[in-house]
mmCIF file of C-alpha atoms in Angstrom:
data_model
loop_
_atom_site.group_PDB
_atom_site.id
_atom_site.type_symbol
_atom_site.label_atom_id
_atom_site.label_comp_id
_atom_site.label_asym_id
_atom_site.label_seq_id
_atom_site.Cartn_x
_atom_site.Cartn_y
_atom_site.Cartn_z
ATOM 1 C CA UNK A 1 -32.121 -34.865 -32.210
ATOM 2 C CA UNK A 2 -35.209 -37.005 -33.149
ATOM 3 C CA UNK A 3 -35.971 -36.137 -36.840
ATOM 4 C CA UNK A 4 -39.174 -35.771 -38.665
ATOM 5 C CA UNK A 5 -39.675 -35.195 -42.629
ATOM 6 C CA UNK A 6 -38.962 -31.405 -43.269
ATOM 7 C CA UNK A 7 -42.096 -29.617 -44.241
ATOM 8 C CA UNK A 8 -42.827 -25.807 -45.158
ATOM 9 C CA UNK A 9 -42.807 -24.667 -41.560
ATOM 10 C CA UNK A 10 -39.074 -23.617 -41.727
ATOM 11 C CA UNK A 11 -37.950 -26.093 -39.326
ATOM 12 C CA UNK A 12 -35.293 -28.360 -40.059
ATOM 13 C CA UNK A 13 -35.140 -30.767 -37.385
ATOM 14 C CA UNK A 14 -32.285 -32.872 -38.452
ATOM 15 C CA UNK A 15 -29.909 -30.273 -38.236
ATOM 16 C CA UNK A 16 -27.887 -30.295 -35.062
ATOM 17 C CA UNK A 17 -27.623 -26.975 -33.301
ATOM 18 C CA UNK A 18 -24.301 -26.295 -32.104
ATOM 19 C CA UNK A 19 -20.966 -27.918 -32.214
ATOM 20 C CA UNK A 20 -20.763 -31.868 -31.763
ATOM 21 C CA UNK A 21 -20.610 -32.923 -28.057
ATOM 22 C CA UNK A 22 -17.252 -32.915 -26.441
ATOM 23 C CA UNK A 23 -16.628 -36.385 -24.885
ATOM 24 C CA UNK A 24 -13.706 -35.386 -23.015
ATOM 25 C CA UNK A 25 -16.076 -33.478 -20.762
ATOM 26 C CA UNK A 26 -18.588 -34.876 -18.375
ATOM 27 C CA UNK A 27 -21.661 -33.353 -19.931
ATOM 28 C CA UNK A 28 -20.546 -33.646 -23.349
ATOM 29 C CA UNK A 29 -20.105 -37.588 -22.802
ATOM 30 C CA UNK A 30 -23.614 -37.468 -21.511
ATOM 31 C CA UNK A 31 -25.098 -35.594 -24.100
ATOM 32 C CA UNK A 32 -23.286 -37.990 -26.974
ATOM 33 C CA UNK A 33 -24.407 -41.181 -24.776
ATOM 34 C CA UNK A 34 -27.976 -39.983 -24.604
ATOM 35 C CA UNK A 35 -28.032 -38.959 -28.191
ATOM 36 C CA UNK A 36 -25.959 -41.391 -29.943
ATOM 37 C CA UNK A 37 -28.854 -43.508 -31.868
ATOM 38 C CA UNK A 38 -31.475 -40.558 -32.023
ATOM 39 C CA UNK A 39 -30.479 -39.685 -35.727
ATOM 40 C CA UNK A 40 -33.529 -40.646 -38.081
ATOM 41 C CA UNK A 41 -32.294 -41.154 -41.809
ATOM 42 C CA UNK A 42 -34.142 -39.737 -44.659
ATOM 43 C CA UNK A 43 -37.119 -41.439 -45.671
ATOM 44 C CA UNK A 44 -36.889 -43.856 -48.904
ATOM 45 C CA UNK A 45 -38.873 -41.917 -51.431
ATOM 46 C CA UNK A 46 -39.459 -43.081 -55.131
ATOM 47 C CA UNK A 47 -38.064 -40.706 -57.974
ATOM 48 C CA UNK A 48 -41.830 -39.889 -58.646
ATOM 49 C CA UNK A 49 -42.514 -39.038 -55.190
ATOM 50 C CA UNK A 50 -39.439 -36.655 -54.893
ATOM 51 C CA UNK A 51 -40.273 -34.945 -58.550
ATOM 52 C CA UNK A 52 -43.803 -34.175 -56.929
ATOM 53 C CA UNK A 53 -42.452 -32.175 -54.177
ATOM 54 C CA UNK A 54 -41.934 -28.238 -54.070
ATOM 55 C CA UNK A 55 -38.505 -27.118 -55.050
ATOM 56 C CA UNK A 56 -38.046 -25.983 -51.394
ATOM 57 C CA UNK A 57 -39.137 -29.528 -50.092
ATOM 58 C CA UNK A 58 -36.735 -31.118 -52.559
ATOM 59 C CA UNK A 59 -33.909 -29.129 -51.362
ATOM 60 C CA UNK A 60 -34.541 -29.996 -47.741
ATOM 61 C CA UNK A 61 -34.891 -33.608 -48.783
ATOM 62 C CA UNK A 62 -31.702 -33.430 -50.558
ATOM 63 C CA UNK A 63 -30.193 -31.762 -47.378
ATOM 64 C CA UNK A 64 -31.515 -34.824 -45.325
ATOM 65 C CA UNK A 65 -30.196 -37.112 -47.624
ATOM 66 C CA UNK A 66 -26.887 -35.832 -47.191
ATOM 67 C CA UNK A 67 -27.079 -35.986 -43.378
ATOM 68 C CA UNK A 68 -28.015 -39.385 -43.826
ATOM 69 C CA UNK A 69 -24.941 -40.337 -45.775
ATOM 70 C CA UNK A 70 -22.740 -38.404 -43.339
ATOM 71 C CA UNK A 71 -24.085 -40.039 -40.252
ATOM 72 C CA UNK A 72 -24.058 -43.722 -41.287
ATOM 73 C CA UNK A 73 -21.602 -44.518 -38.770
ATOM 74 C CA UNK A 74 -19.226 -47.499 -38.319
ATOM 75 C CA UNK A 75 -21.339 -50.665 -38.663
ATOM 76 C CA UNK A 76 -20.412 -53.574 -36.694
ATOM 77 C CA UNK A 77 -18.126 -55.888 -38.004
ATOM 78 C CA UNK A 78 -16.633 -59.411 -36.937
ATOM 79 C CA UNK A 79 -13.646 -57.534 -35.583
ATOM 80 C CA UNK A 80 -15.428 -54.866 -33.639
ATOM 81 C CA UNK A 81 -17.885 -57.386 -32.410
ATOM 82 C CA UNK A 82 -15.003 -59.558 -30.684
ATOM 83 C CA UNK A 83 -13.583 -56.455 -28.988
ATOM 84 C CA UNK A 84 -17.025 -55.095 -27.925
ATOM 85 C CA UNK A 85 -17.994 -58.844 -26.324
ATOM 86 C CA UNK A 86 -14.631 -58.777 -24.598
ATOM 87 C CA UNK A 87 -14.934 -55.222 -23.166
ATOM 88 C CA UNK A 88 -18.510 -55.450 -21.894
ATOM 89 C CA UNK A 89 -17.628 -58.403 -20.034
ATOM 90 C CA UNK A 90 -14.561 -57.071 -18.444
ATOM 91 C CA UNK A 91 -16.332 -53.935 -17.505
ATOM 92 C CA UNK A 92 -19.236 -55.879 -16.041
ATOM 93 C CA UNK A 93 -17.249 -58.277 -14.009
ATOM 94 C CA UNK A 94 -14.848 -55.728 -12.633
ATOM 95 C CA UNK A 95 -17.804 -53.363 -11.840
ATOM 96 C CA UNK A 96 -19.421 -56.312 -9.636
ATOM 97 C CA UNK A 97 -16.161 -56.936 -7.868
ATOM 98 C CA UNK A 98 -16.334 -55.597 -4.559
ATOM 99 C CA UNK A 99 -12.909 -56.627 -3.407
ATOM 100 C CA UNK A 100 -9.977 -54.394 -3.001
ATOM 101 C CA UNK A 101 -6.956 -54.780 -5.383
ATOM 102 C CA UNK A 102 -5.994 -54.305 -8.953
ATOM 103 C CA UNK A 103 -8.521 -54.539 -11.842
ATOM 104 C CA UNK A 104 -7.431 -56.162 -14.971
ATOM 105 C CA UNK A 105 -7.468 -53.738 -17.831
ATOM 106 C CA UNK A 106 -7.660 -53.570 -21.570
ATOM 107 C CA UNK A 107 -5.658 -52.525 -24.523
ATOM 108 C CA UNK A 108 -6.973 -51.912 -27.831
ATOM 109 C CA UNK A 109 -4.717 -51.655 -30.542
ATOM 110 C CA UNK A 110 -4.985 -51.079 -34.173
ATOM 111 C CA UNK A 111 -3.961 -48.857 -37.188
ATOM 112 C CA UNK A 112 -5.804 -45.527 -37.910
ATOM 113 C CA UNK A 113 -9.251 -44.978 -38.856
ATOM 114 C CA UNK A 114 -10.231 -48.554 -37.873
ATOM 115 C CA UNK A 115 -12.815 -47.386 -35.568
ATOM 116 C CA UNK A 116 -11.052 -48.058 -32.244
ATOM 117 C CA UNK A 117 -12.373 -45.151 -30.604
ATOM 118 C CA UNK A 118 -15.811 -45.513 -31.529
ATOM 119 C CA UNK A 119 -16.081 -49.369 -31.009
ATOM 120 C CA UNK A 120 -14.669 -48.676 -27.269
ATOM 121 C CA UNK A 121 -17.048 -45.492 -26.405
ATOM 122 C CA UNK A 122 -19.871 -47.422 -27.884
ATOM 123 C CA UNK A 123 -19.183 -50.437 -25.638
ATOM 124 C CA UNK A 124 -18.687 -48.086 -22.656
ATOM 125 C CA UNK A 125 -21.857 -46.068 -23.347
ATOM 126 C CA UNK A 126 -23.899 -49.420 -23.370
ATOM 127 C CA UNK A 127 -22.322 -50.816 -20.183
ATOM 128 C CA UNK A 128 -23.086 -47.327 -18.612
ATOM 129 C CA UNK A 129 -26.838 -47.686 -19.819
ATOM 130 C CA UNK A 130 -27.181 -50.664 -17.959
ATOM 131 C CA UNK A 131 -25.269 -49.639 -14.926
ATOM 132 C CA UNK A 132 -27.251 -46.595 -14.538
ATOM 133 C CA UNK A 133 -30.576 -48.244 -14.600
ATOM 134 C CA UNK A 134 -29.510 -50.669 -11.913
ATOM 135 C CA UNK A 135 -28.315 -48.150 -9.715
ATOM 136 C CA UNK A 136 -31.519 -46.043 -10.387
ATOM 137 C CA UNK A 137 -33.595 -49.098 -8.939
ATOM 138 C CA UNK A 138 -31.475 -49.745 -5.882
ATOM 139 C CA UNK A 139 -29.881 -46.405 -5.155
ATOM 140 C CA UNK A 140 -31.271 -43.073 -4.466
ATOM 141 C CA UNK A 141 -30.570 -40.436 -7.166
ATOM 142 C CA UNK A 142 -27.661 -37.865 -6.678
ATOM 143 C CA UNK A 143 -28.028 -34.305 -6.488
ATOM 144 C CA UNK A 144 -26.938 -32.536 -9.399
ATOM 145 C CA UNK A 145 -24.173 -30.207 -8.965
ATOM 146 C CA UNK A 146 -22.562 -32.044 -6.109
ATOM 147 C CA UNK A 147 -19.387 -34.196 -6.008
ATOM 148 C CA UNK A 148 -21.314 -37.195 -5.410
ATOM 149 C CA UNK A 149 -22.673 -36.671 -9.102
ATOM 150 C CA UNK A 150 -22.910 -40.642 -10.515
ATOM 151 C CA UNK A 151 -20.512 -40.817 -13.494
ATOM 152 C CA UNK A 152 -19.771 -44.553 -14.337
ATOM 153 C CA UNK A 153 -17.633 -43.813 -17.283
ATOM 154 C CA UNK A 154 -14.886 -41.174 -17.977
ATOM 155 C CA UNK A 155 -13.368 -40.536 -21.443
ATOM 156 C CA UNK A 156 -10.060 -38.651 -21.786
ATOM 157 C CA UNK A 157 -7.243 -38.334 -24.210
ATOM 158 C CA UNK A 158 -3.601 -38.486 -23.643
ATOM 159 C CA UNK A 159 -2.018 -35.111 -23.792
ATOM 160 C CA UNK A 160 0.238 -34.745 -26.753
ATOM 161 C CA UNK A 161 3.313 -34.066 -24.303
ATOM 162 C CA UNK A 162 2.269 -36.317 -21.448
ATOM 163 C CA UNK A 163 3.339 -35.420 -18.130
ATOM 164 C CA UNK A 164 1.821 -36.773 -14.748
ATOM 165 C CA UNK A 165 0.265 -33.245 -14.399
ATOM 166 C CA UNK A 166 -1.001 -33.221 -17.570
ATOM 167 C CA UNK A 167 -2.608 -36.600 -17.411
ATOM 168 C CA UNK A 168 -4.273 -35.424 -14.016
ATOM 169 C CA UNK A 169 -5.453 -32.163 -15.696
ATOM 170 C CA UNK A 170 -7.270 -33.769 -18.641
ATOM 171 C CA UNK A 171 -8.974 -36.333 -15.983
ATOM 172 C CA UNK A 172 -10.129 -33.481 -13.801
ATOM 173 C CA UNK A 173 -11.320 -31.466 -16.571
ATOM 174 C CA UNK A 174 -13.534 -34.137 -17.579
ATOM 175 C CA UNK A 175 -15.250 -34.028 -13.992
ATOM 176 C CA UNK A 176 -15.151 -30.158 -13.947
ATOM 177 C CA UNK A 177 -12.854 -30.363 -10.896
ATOM 178 C CA UNK A 178 -10.441 -27.565 -9.852
ATOM 179 C CA UNK A 179 -6.886 -28.147 -10.589
ATOM 180 C CA UNK A 180 -4.460 -27.841 -7.793
ATOM 181 C CA UNK A 181 -1.106 -26.515 -8.052
ATOM 182 C CA UNK A 182 1.259 -29.269 -6.960
ATOM 183 C CA UNK A 183 1.437 -32.926 -8.407
ATOM 184 C CA UNK A 184 0.666 -34.705 -5.084
ATOM 185 C CA UNK A 185 -2.510 -32.603 -4.666
ATOM 186 C CA UNK A 186 -3.673 -33.423 -8.458
ATOM 187 C CA UNK A 187 -3.061 -37.170 -7.844
ATOM 188 C CA UNK A 188 -5.078 -37.028 -4.716
ATOM 189 C CA UNK A 189 -7.792 -34.899 -6.576
ATOM 190 C CA UNK A 190 -7.754 -37.507 -9.232
ATOM 191 C CA UNK A 191 -8.396 -40.261 -6.847
ATOM 192 C CA UNK A 192 -10.828 -38.342 -4.794
ATOM 193 C CA UNK A 193 -12.965 -37.447 -8.083
ATOM 194 C CA UNK A 194 -13.132 -41.071 -9.226
ATOM 195 C CA UNK A 195 -14.152 -42.135 -5.688
ATOM 196 C CA UNK A 196 -16.653 -39.813 -5.188
ATOM 197 C CA UNK A 197 -18.346 -40.081 -8.664
ATOM 198 C CA UNK A 198 -18.224 -43.726 -8.358
ATOM 199 C CA UNK A 199 -16.309 -44.018 -11.749
ATOM 200 C CA UNK A 200 -15.725 -47.857 -12.642
ATOM 201 C CA UNK A 201 -14.434 -47.186 -15.985
ATOM 202 C CA UNK A 202 -11.479 -44.874 -17.328
ATOM 203 C CA UNK A 203 -10.872 -44.562 -21.223
ATOM 204 C CA UNK A 204 -7.639 -43.029 -22.097
ATOM 205 C CA UNK A 205 -7.610 -42.557 -25.853
ATOM 206 C CA UNK A 206 -4.377 -42.062 -28.056
ATOM 207 C CA UNK A 207 -2.132 -44.063 -25.290
ATOM 208 C CA UNK A 208 0.658 -44.142 -27.797
ATOM 209 C CA UNK A 209 1.478 -40.653 -27.436
ATOM 210 C CA UNK A 210 3.511 -41.712 -24.517
ATOM 211 C CA UNK A 211 7.386 -41.828 -25.628
ATOM 212 C CA UNK A 212 9.073 -43.877 -23.000
ATOM 213 C CA UNK A 213 12.510 -42.511 -23.632
ATOM 214 C CA UNK A 214 11.292 -39.328 -21.794
ATOM 215 C CA UNK A 215 11.312 -39.655 -17.971
ATOM 216 C CA UNK A 216 8.070 -37.299 -18.026
ATOM 217 C CA UNK A 217 6.205 -40.154 -20.177
ATOM 218 C CA UNK A 218 7.661 -43.124 -17.779
ATOM 219 C CA UNK A 219 6.265 -41.118 -14.778
ATOM 220 C CA UNK A 220 2.910 -40.881 -16.597
ATOM 221 C CA UNK A 221 2.653 -44.427 -17.428
ATOM 222 C CA UNK A 222 3.339 -45.161 -13.679
ATOM 223 C CA UNK A 223 0.571 -42.995 -12.786
ATOM 224 C CA UNK A 224 -1.914 -44.809 -15.114
ATOM 225 C CA UNK A 225 -0.881 -48.074 -13.414
ATOM 226 C CA UNK A 226 -1.268 -46.592 -10.155
ATOM 227 C CA UNK A 227 -5.049 -45.833 -11.093
ATOM 228 C CA UNK A 228 -5.671 -49.352 -11.604
ATOM 229 C CA UNK A 229 -5.470 -49.816 -7.599
ATOM 230 C CA UNK A 230 -8.656 -47.321 -7.180
ATOM 231 C CA UNK A 231 -11.292 -49.905 -8.499
ATOM 232 C CA UNK A 232 -11.164 -48.648 -12.075
ATOM 233 C CA UNK A 233 -10.998 -50.546 -14.968
ATOM 234 C CA UNK A 234 -8.263 -48.951 -17.551
ATOM 235 C CA UNK A 235 -9.124 -49.155 -21.116
ATOM 236 C CA UNK A 236 -6.029 -47.822 -23.041
ATOM 237 C CA UNK A 237 -6.688 -47.060 -26.923
ATOM 238 C CA UNK A 238 -3.660 -46.537 -29.391
ATOM 239 C CA UNK A 239 -2.184 -47.207 -32.718
ATOM 240 C CA UNK A 240 0.102 -50.287 -32.694
ATOM 241 C CA UNK A 241 0.423 -50.619 -28.954
ATOM 242 C CA UNK A 242 2.711 -53.754 -28.990
ATOM 243 C CA UNK A 243 5.519 -51.811 -31.157
ATOM 244 C CA UNK A 244 4.912 -48.430 -29.345
ATOM 245 C CA UNK A 245 6.858 -49.446 -26.382
ATOM 246 C CA UNK A 246 4.136 -49.426 -23.799
ATOM 247 C CA UNK A 247 4.337 -53.225 -23.107
ATOM 248 C CA UNK A 248 8.133 -53.278 -23.298
ATOM 249 C CA UNK A 249 9.450 -55.507 -20.901
ATOM 250 C CA UNK A 250 5.743 -57.324 -20.651
ATOM 251 C CA UNK A 251 5.077 -60.646 -21.419
ATOM 252 C CA UNK A 252 1.757 -62.618 -21.939
ATOM 253 C CA UNK A 253 0.772 -65.108 -19.003
ATOM 254 C CA UNK A 254 0.902 -68.612 -20.707
ATOM 255 C CA UNK A 255 -2.267 -69.526 -18.599
ATOM 256 C CA UNK A 256 -4.621 -66.687 -19.494
ATOM 257 C CA UNK A 257 -2.802 -64.891 -22.457
ATOM 258 C CA UNK A 258 -3.246 -61.579 -20.628
ATOM 259 C CA UNK A 259 -0.139 -59.265 -20.896
ATOM 260 C CA UNK A 260 1.866 -58.803 -17.537
ATOM 261 C CA UNK A 261 3.186 -55.322 -17.684
ATOM 262 C CA UNK A 262 5.818 -54.490 -14.951
ATOM 263 C CA UNK A 263 6.425 -50.827 -13.945
ATOM 264 C CA UNK A 264 8.966 -48.683 -15.556
ATOM 265 C CA UNK A 265 11.958 -48.928 -13.513
ATOM 266 C CA UNK A 266 14.070 -46.399 -14.714
ATOM 267 C CA UNK A 267 13.672 -42.658 -14.410
ATOM 268 C CA UNK A 268 12.801 -40.707 -11.643
ATOM 269 C CA UNK A 269 9.192 -41.596 -11.214
ATOM 270 C CA UNK A 270 6.982 -39.511 -8.932
ATOM 271 C CA UNK A 271 6.267 -42.642 -7.009
ATOM 272 C CA UNK A 272 9.552 -43.917 -5.356
ATOM 273 C CA UNK A 273 8.064 -47.448 -4.946
ATOM 274 C CA UNK A 274 7.186 -47.927 -8.727
ATOM 275 C CA UNK A 275 9.743 -50.527 -9.279
ATOM 276 C CA UNK A 276 8.101 -52.726 -6.365
ATOM 277 C CA UNK A 277 4.558 -52.294 -7.580
ATOM 278 C CA UNK A 278 2.161 -55.285 -8.011
ATOM 279 C CA UNK A 279 2.367 -56.045 -11.792
ATOM 280 C CA UNK A 280 -0.332 -54.767 -14.110
ATOM 281 C CA UNK A 281 -2.451 -57.036 -16.115
ATOM 282 C CA UNK A 282 -3.997 -56.104 -19.582
ATOM 283 C CA UNK A 283 -5.879 -57.720 -22.202
ATOM 284 C CA UNK A 284 -4.095 -56.724 -25.522
ATOM 285 C CA UNK A 285 -6.802 -57.076 -28.659
ATOM 286 C CA UNK A 286 -6.204 -55.722 -32.039
ATOM 287 C CA UNK A 287 -8.993 -54.018 -34.104
ATOM 288 C CA UNK A 288 -7.706 -55.385 -37.714
ATOM 289 C CA UNK A 289 -9.126 -54.289 -41.298
ATOM 290 C CA UNK A 290 -10.933 -56.507 -43.405
ATOM 291 C CA UNK A 291 -9.400 -59.740 -44.757
ATOM 292 C CA UNK A 292 -9.793 -60.279 -48.611
ATOM 293 C CA UNK A 293 -7.704 -63.430 -48.801
ATOM 294 C CA UNK A 294 -10.116 -65.940 -47.096
ATOM 295 C CA UNK A 295 -13.699 -66.750 -47.891
ATOM 296 C CA UNK A 296 -14.842 -65.626 -44.291
ATOM 297 C CA UNK A 297 -12.882 -62.382 -44.922
ATOM 298 C CA UNK A 298 -14.715 -61.644 -48.122
ATOM 299 C CA UNK A 299 -18.270 -62.551 -46.971
ATOM 300 C CA UNK A 300 -17.733 -60.075 -43.913
ATOM 301 C CA UNK A 301 -16.741 -57.336 -46.225
ATOM 302 C CA UNK A 302 -19.577 -57.961 -48.488
ATOM 303 C CA UNK A 303 -22.024 -58.098 -45.563
ATOM 304 C CA UNK A 304 -20.506 -54.553 -44.403
ATOM 305 C CA UNK A 305 -21.104 -53.183 -48.134
ATOM 306 C CA UNK A 306 -24.930 -54.401 -47.845
ATOM 307 C CA UNK A 307 -25.149 -52.693 -44.692
ATOM 308 C CA UNK A 308 -23.946 -49.541 -46.142
ATOM 309 C CA UNK A 309 -25.819 -49.847 -49.335
ATOM 310 C CA UNK A 310 -29.176 -50.178 -47.297
ATOM 311 C CA UNK A 311 -28.544 -46.856 -45.692
ATOM 312 C CA UNK A 312 -27.946 -45.145 -49.026
ATOM 313 C CA UNK A 313 -30.719 -42.761 -50.088
ATOM 314 C CA UNK A 314 -29.950 -42.482 -53.829
ATOM 315 C CA UNK A 315 -32.820 -42.862 -56.405
ATOM 316 C CA UNK A 316 -31.275 -44.911 -59.412
ATOM 317 C CA UNK A 317 -29.523 -47.726 -56.668
ATOM 318 C CA UNK A 318 -30.363 -51.383 -57.272
ATOM 319 C CA UNK A 319 -29.627 -54.469 -54.959
ATOM 320 C CA UNK A 320 -25.877 -55.602 -55.168
ATOM 321 C CA UNK A 321 -24.851 -51.973 -56.329
ATOM 322 C CA UNK A 322 -21.894 -52.312 -53.788
ATOM 323 C CA UNK A 323 -21.667 -56.033 -53.464
ATOM 324 C CA UNK A 324 -21.654 -57.337 -57.034
ATOM 325 C CA UNK A 325 -19.484 -57.357 -60.199
ATOM 326 C CA UNK A 326 -16.264 -55.583 -59.902
ATOM 327 C CA UNK A 327 -17.164 -53.112 -57.109
ATOM 328 C CA UNK A 328 -16.244 -55.125 -53.928
ATOM 329 C CA UNK A 329 -12.884 -55.774 -55.156
ATOM 330 C CA UNK A 330 -12.375 -52.321 -56.288
ATOM 331 C CA UNK A 331 -13.458 -50.697 -53.095
ATOM 332 C CA UNK A 332 -11.225 -53.135 -51.264
ATOM 333 C CA UNK A 333 -8.077 -51.924 -53.382
ATOM 334 C CA UNK A 334 -8.945 -48.265 -52.929
ATOM 335 C CA UNK A 335 -9.500 -48.808 -48.854
ATOM 336 C CA UNK A 336 -7.375 -51.680 -48.019
ATOM 337 C CA UNK A 337 -10.467 -53.011 -46.033
ATOM 338 C CA UNK A 338 -10.026 -50.032 -43.541
ATOM 339 C CA UNK A 339 -13.799 -48.859 -42.629
ATOM 340 C CA UNK A 340 -12.896 -45.306 -42.017
ATOM 341 C CA UNK A 341 -11.441 -44.984 -45.558
ATOM 342 C CA UNK A 342 -14.327 -46.802 -46.818
ATOM 343 C CA UNK A 343 -16.960 -44.542 -45.213
ATOM 344 C CA UNK A 344 -14.995 -41.300 -46.319
ATOM 345 C CA UNK A 345 -15.078 -42.710 -49.910
ATOM 346 C CA UNK A 346 -18.733 -43.654 -49.898
ATOM 347 C CA UNK A 347 -19.679 -40.339 -48.289
ATOM 348 C CA UNK A 348 -17.930 -38.433 -50.881
ATOM 349 C CA UNK A 349 -19.372 -40.736 -53.656
ATOM 350 C CA UNK A 350 -22.845 -40.289 -52.381
ATOM 351 C CA UNK A 351 -22.431 -36.315 -52.246
ATOM 352 C CA UNK A 352 -20.998 -36.499 -55.871
ATOM 353 C CA UNK A 353 -24.162 -38.830 -57.080
ATOM 354 C CA UNK A 354 -26.459 -35.974 -55.557
ATOM 355 C CA UNK A 355 -24.789 -33.236 -57.161
ATOM 356 C CA UNK A 356 -24.247 -34.720 -60.497
ATOM 357 C CA UNK A 357 -27.677 -36.093 -60.866
ATOM 358 C CA UNK A 358 -26.415 -39.602 -61.608
ATOM 359 C CA UNK A 359 -27.813 -40.822 -58.179
ATOM 360 C CA UNK A 360 -25.949 -43.962 -58.159
ATOM 361 C CA UNK A 361 -22.188 -45.137 -57.092
ATOM 362 C CA UNK A 362 -20.133 -46.756 -59.714
ATOM 363 C CA UNK A 363 -16.199 -47.348 -59.993
ATOM 364 C CA UNK A 364 -15.884 -45.009 -62.672
ATOM 365 C CA UNK A 365 -17.393 -42.464 -60.484
ATOM 366 C CA UNK A 366 -15.114 -43.193 -57.540
ATOM 367 C CA UNK A 367 -12.034 -43.195 -59.592
ATOM 368 C CA UNK A 368 -12.112 -39.563 -59.757
ATOM 369 C CA UNK A 369 -12.855 -39.105 -56.204
ATOM 370 C CA UNK A 370 -9.686 -38.865 -53.887
ATOM 371 C CA UNK A 371 -9.557 -40.053 -50.239
ATOM 372 C CA UNK A 372 -8.543 -36.837 -48.622
ATOM 373 C CA UNK A 373 -7.894 -36.728 -44.792
ATOM 374 C CA UNK A 374 -5.959 -33.702 -44.277
ATOM 375 C CA UNK A 375 -8.898 -31.826 -42.688
ATOM 376 C CA UNK A 376 -8.685 -33.911 -39.679
ATOM 377 C CA UNK A 377 -6.845 -31.707 -36.944
ATOM 378 C CA UNK A 378 -7.725 -33.709 -33.968
ATOM 379 C CA UNK A 379 -5.728 -36.838 -34.512
ATOM 380 C CA UNK A 380 -2.406 -37.830 -33.879
ATOM 381 C CA UNK A 381 -0.063 -37.976 -37.073
ATOM 382 C CA UNK A 382 0.350 -41.953 -36.046
ATOM 383 C CA UNK A 383 -3.639 -42.173 -36.374
ATOM 384 C CA UNK A 384 -3.555 -41.294 -40.351
ATOM 385 C CA UNK A 385 -2.839 -44.546 -42.275
ATOM 386 C CA UNK A 386 -1.407 -44.299 -45.737
ATOM 387 C CA UNK A 387 -4.001 -43.451 -48.404
ATOM 388 C CA UNK A 388 -4.055 -45.931 -51.327
ATOM 389 C CA UNK A 389 -3.458 -44.396 -54.726
ATOM 390 C CA UNK A 390 -6.570 -43.456 -56.814
ATOM 391 C CA UNK A 391 -6.951 -46.487 -58.928
ATOM 392 C CA UNK A 392 -8.991 -46.883 -62.346
ATOM 393 C CA UNK A 393 -11.890 -49.447 -62.220
ATOM 394 C CA UNK A 394 -11.039 -52.949 -63.617
ATOM 395 C CA UNK A 395 -9.970 -56.474 -62.644
ATOM 396 C CA UNK A 396 -6.909 -56.862 -60.962
ATOM 397 C CA UNK A 397 -3.971 -57.604 -63.354
ATOM 398 C CA UNK A 398 -2.684 -60.874 -62.535
ATOM 399 C CA UNK A 399 0.873 -61.116 -61.455
ATOM 400 C CA UNK A 400 2.667 -63.162 -64.377
ATOM 401 C CA UNK A 401 4.224 -66.267 -63.074
ATOM 402 C CA UNK A 402 7.903 -67.049 -64.130
ATOM 403 C CA UNK A 403 8.673 -70.358 -66.055
ATOM 404 C CA UNK A 404 9.322 -73.416 -64.085
ATOM 405 C CA UNK A 405 13.358 -74.049 -64.590
ATOM 406 C CA UNK A 406 13.743 -77.114 -62.394
ATOM 407 C CA UNK A 407 14.142 -79.542 -64.870
ATOM 408 C CA UNK A 408 16.360 -77.348 -67.295
ATOM 409 C CA UNK A 409 19.723 -79.026 -68.086
ATOM 410 C CA UNK A 410 22.390 -76.241 -67.788
ATOM 411 C CA UNK A 411 25.151 -78.608 -67.802
ATOM 412 C CA UNK A 412 25.752 -78.315 -72.006
ATOM 413 C CA UNK A 413 25.402 -74.608 -71.925
ATOM 414 C CA UNK A 414 28.046 -74.195 -69.229
ATOM 415 C CA UNK A 415 30.043 -76.585 -70.899
ATOM 416 C CA UNK A 416 29.929 -74.874 -74.155
ATOM 417 C CA UNK A 417 30.691 -71.462 -72.456
#
């Protein structure tokens, strides 16, 4: 998907052919990993250069600018950088641990549209790039189409109604393996696939779809913990994991801070020895929105806005369009510091700026643009955050402080009464 400036040959190289890669399939994950950094944004042109183009080239450049605004991506934040550092270290250390036993896992928690999935997938893809390069130097290449195809990272999504069979099915579907009929055969096939493909990392997204009041969900959670014995690092991603029930009965280790999560002891688990399994350990880390109440939080938010501003391709922009004046506070009020909502608002604002010809983003313009997320069909309802109401631009109305009545003498008034 490497891009060039559009020309009159009829080729529009920045457009993608076909649907986006399906990361829940091995080939789709490979395609996304290899192409995730190949998009080239539209060149920065002056208004004079733009008006000198032919009408067709101007239309193609407008299309390229729109594609640039739609593919800004989630820029790194201090919160995501902390998760990336922890995750890369854990994946590397566990992959280099050749002793038998349970591998410590990770739980990435947070609200909706905070970039949990993209942060985890980007860190896993970077680890896979390094791991593949290392194996390419030390080991012979695998044979395409055989069971020993090298797949270091597997990404799956928890089924909407989780069962042990459903979880096994999504894992086997990632590898393109056949689905056996019985549960024991499916579990054996999952173990064989993870071992034969030399998988070291298993990402399970939407893990909070598990509702532990049902026996099927309890059995599925037992199966997830069982996978930790296969020299695989489990990375569980979900919304508000501490309050979801997944760590119910768990407790943080006072020495390491890791969460120790014992197996579910109720229900009719597929594994009769589930209650006696070794306790599983996870690092539970939160991905928070931006904080606008501290100096460091405001500085991080302004740096993020500056990064977005640098990627915009509008003709009437100026340095500080998003970072000066009332704009930063207005954007924070509209999005509550949630990077996904901020991205959607800037995308829609940029589109409106091109279509209307204003070629700039202002609070007055954004006030007429609602943030709509109803067209997202592949997300769990718990992943969609509450949308702040559309607010008019202007400074925040200060909260009126009440009069200090500490020194009021109420005795005479009470006596008169």
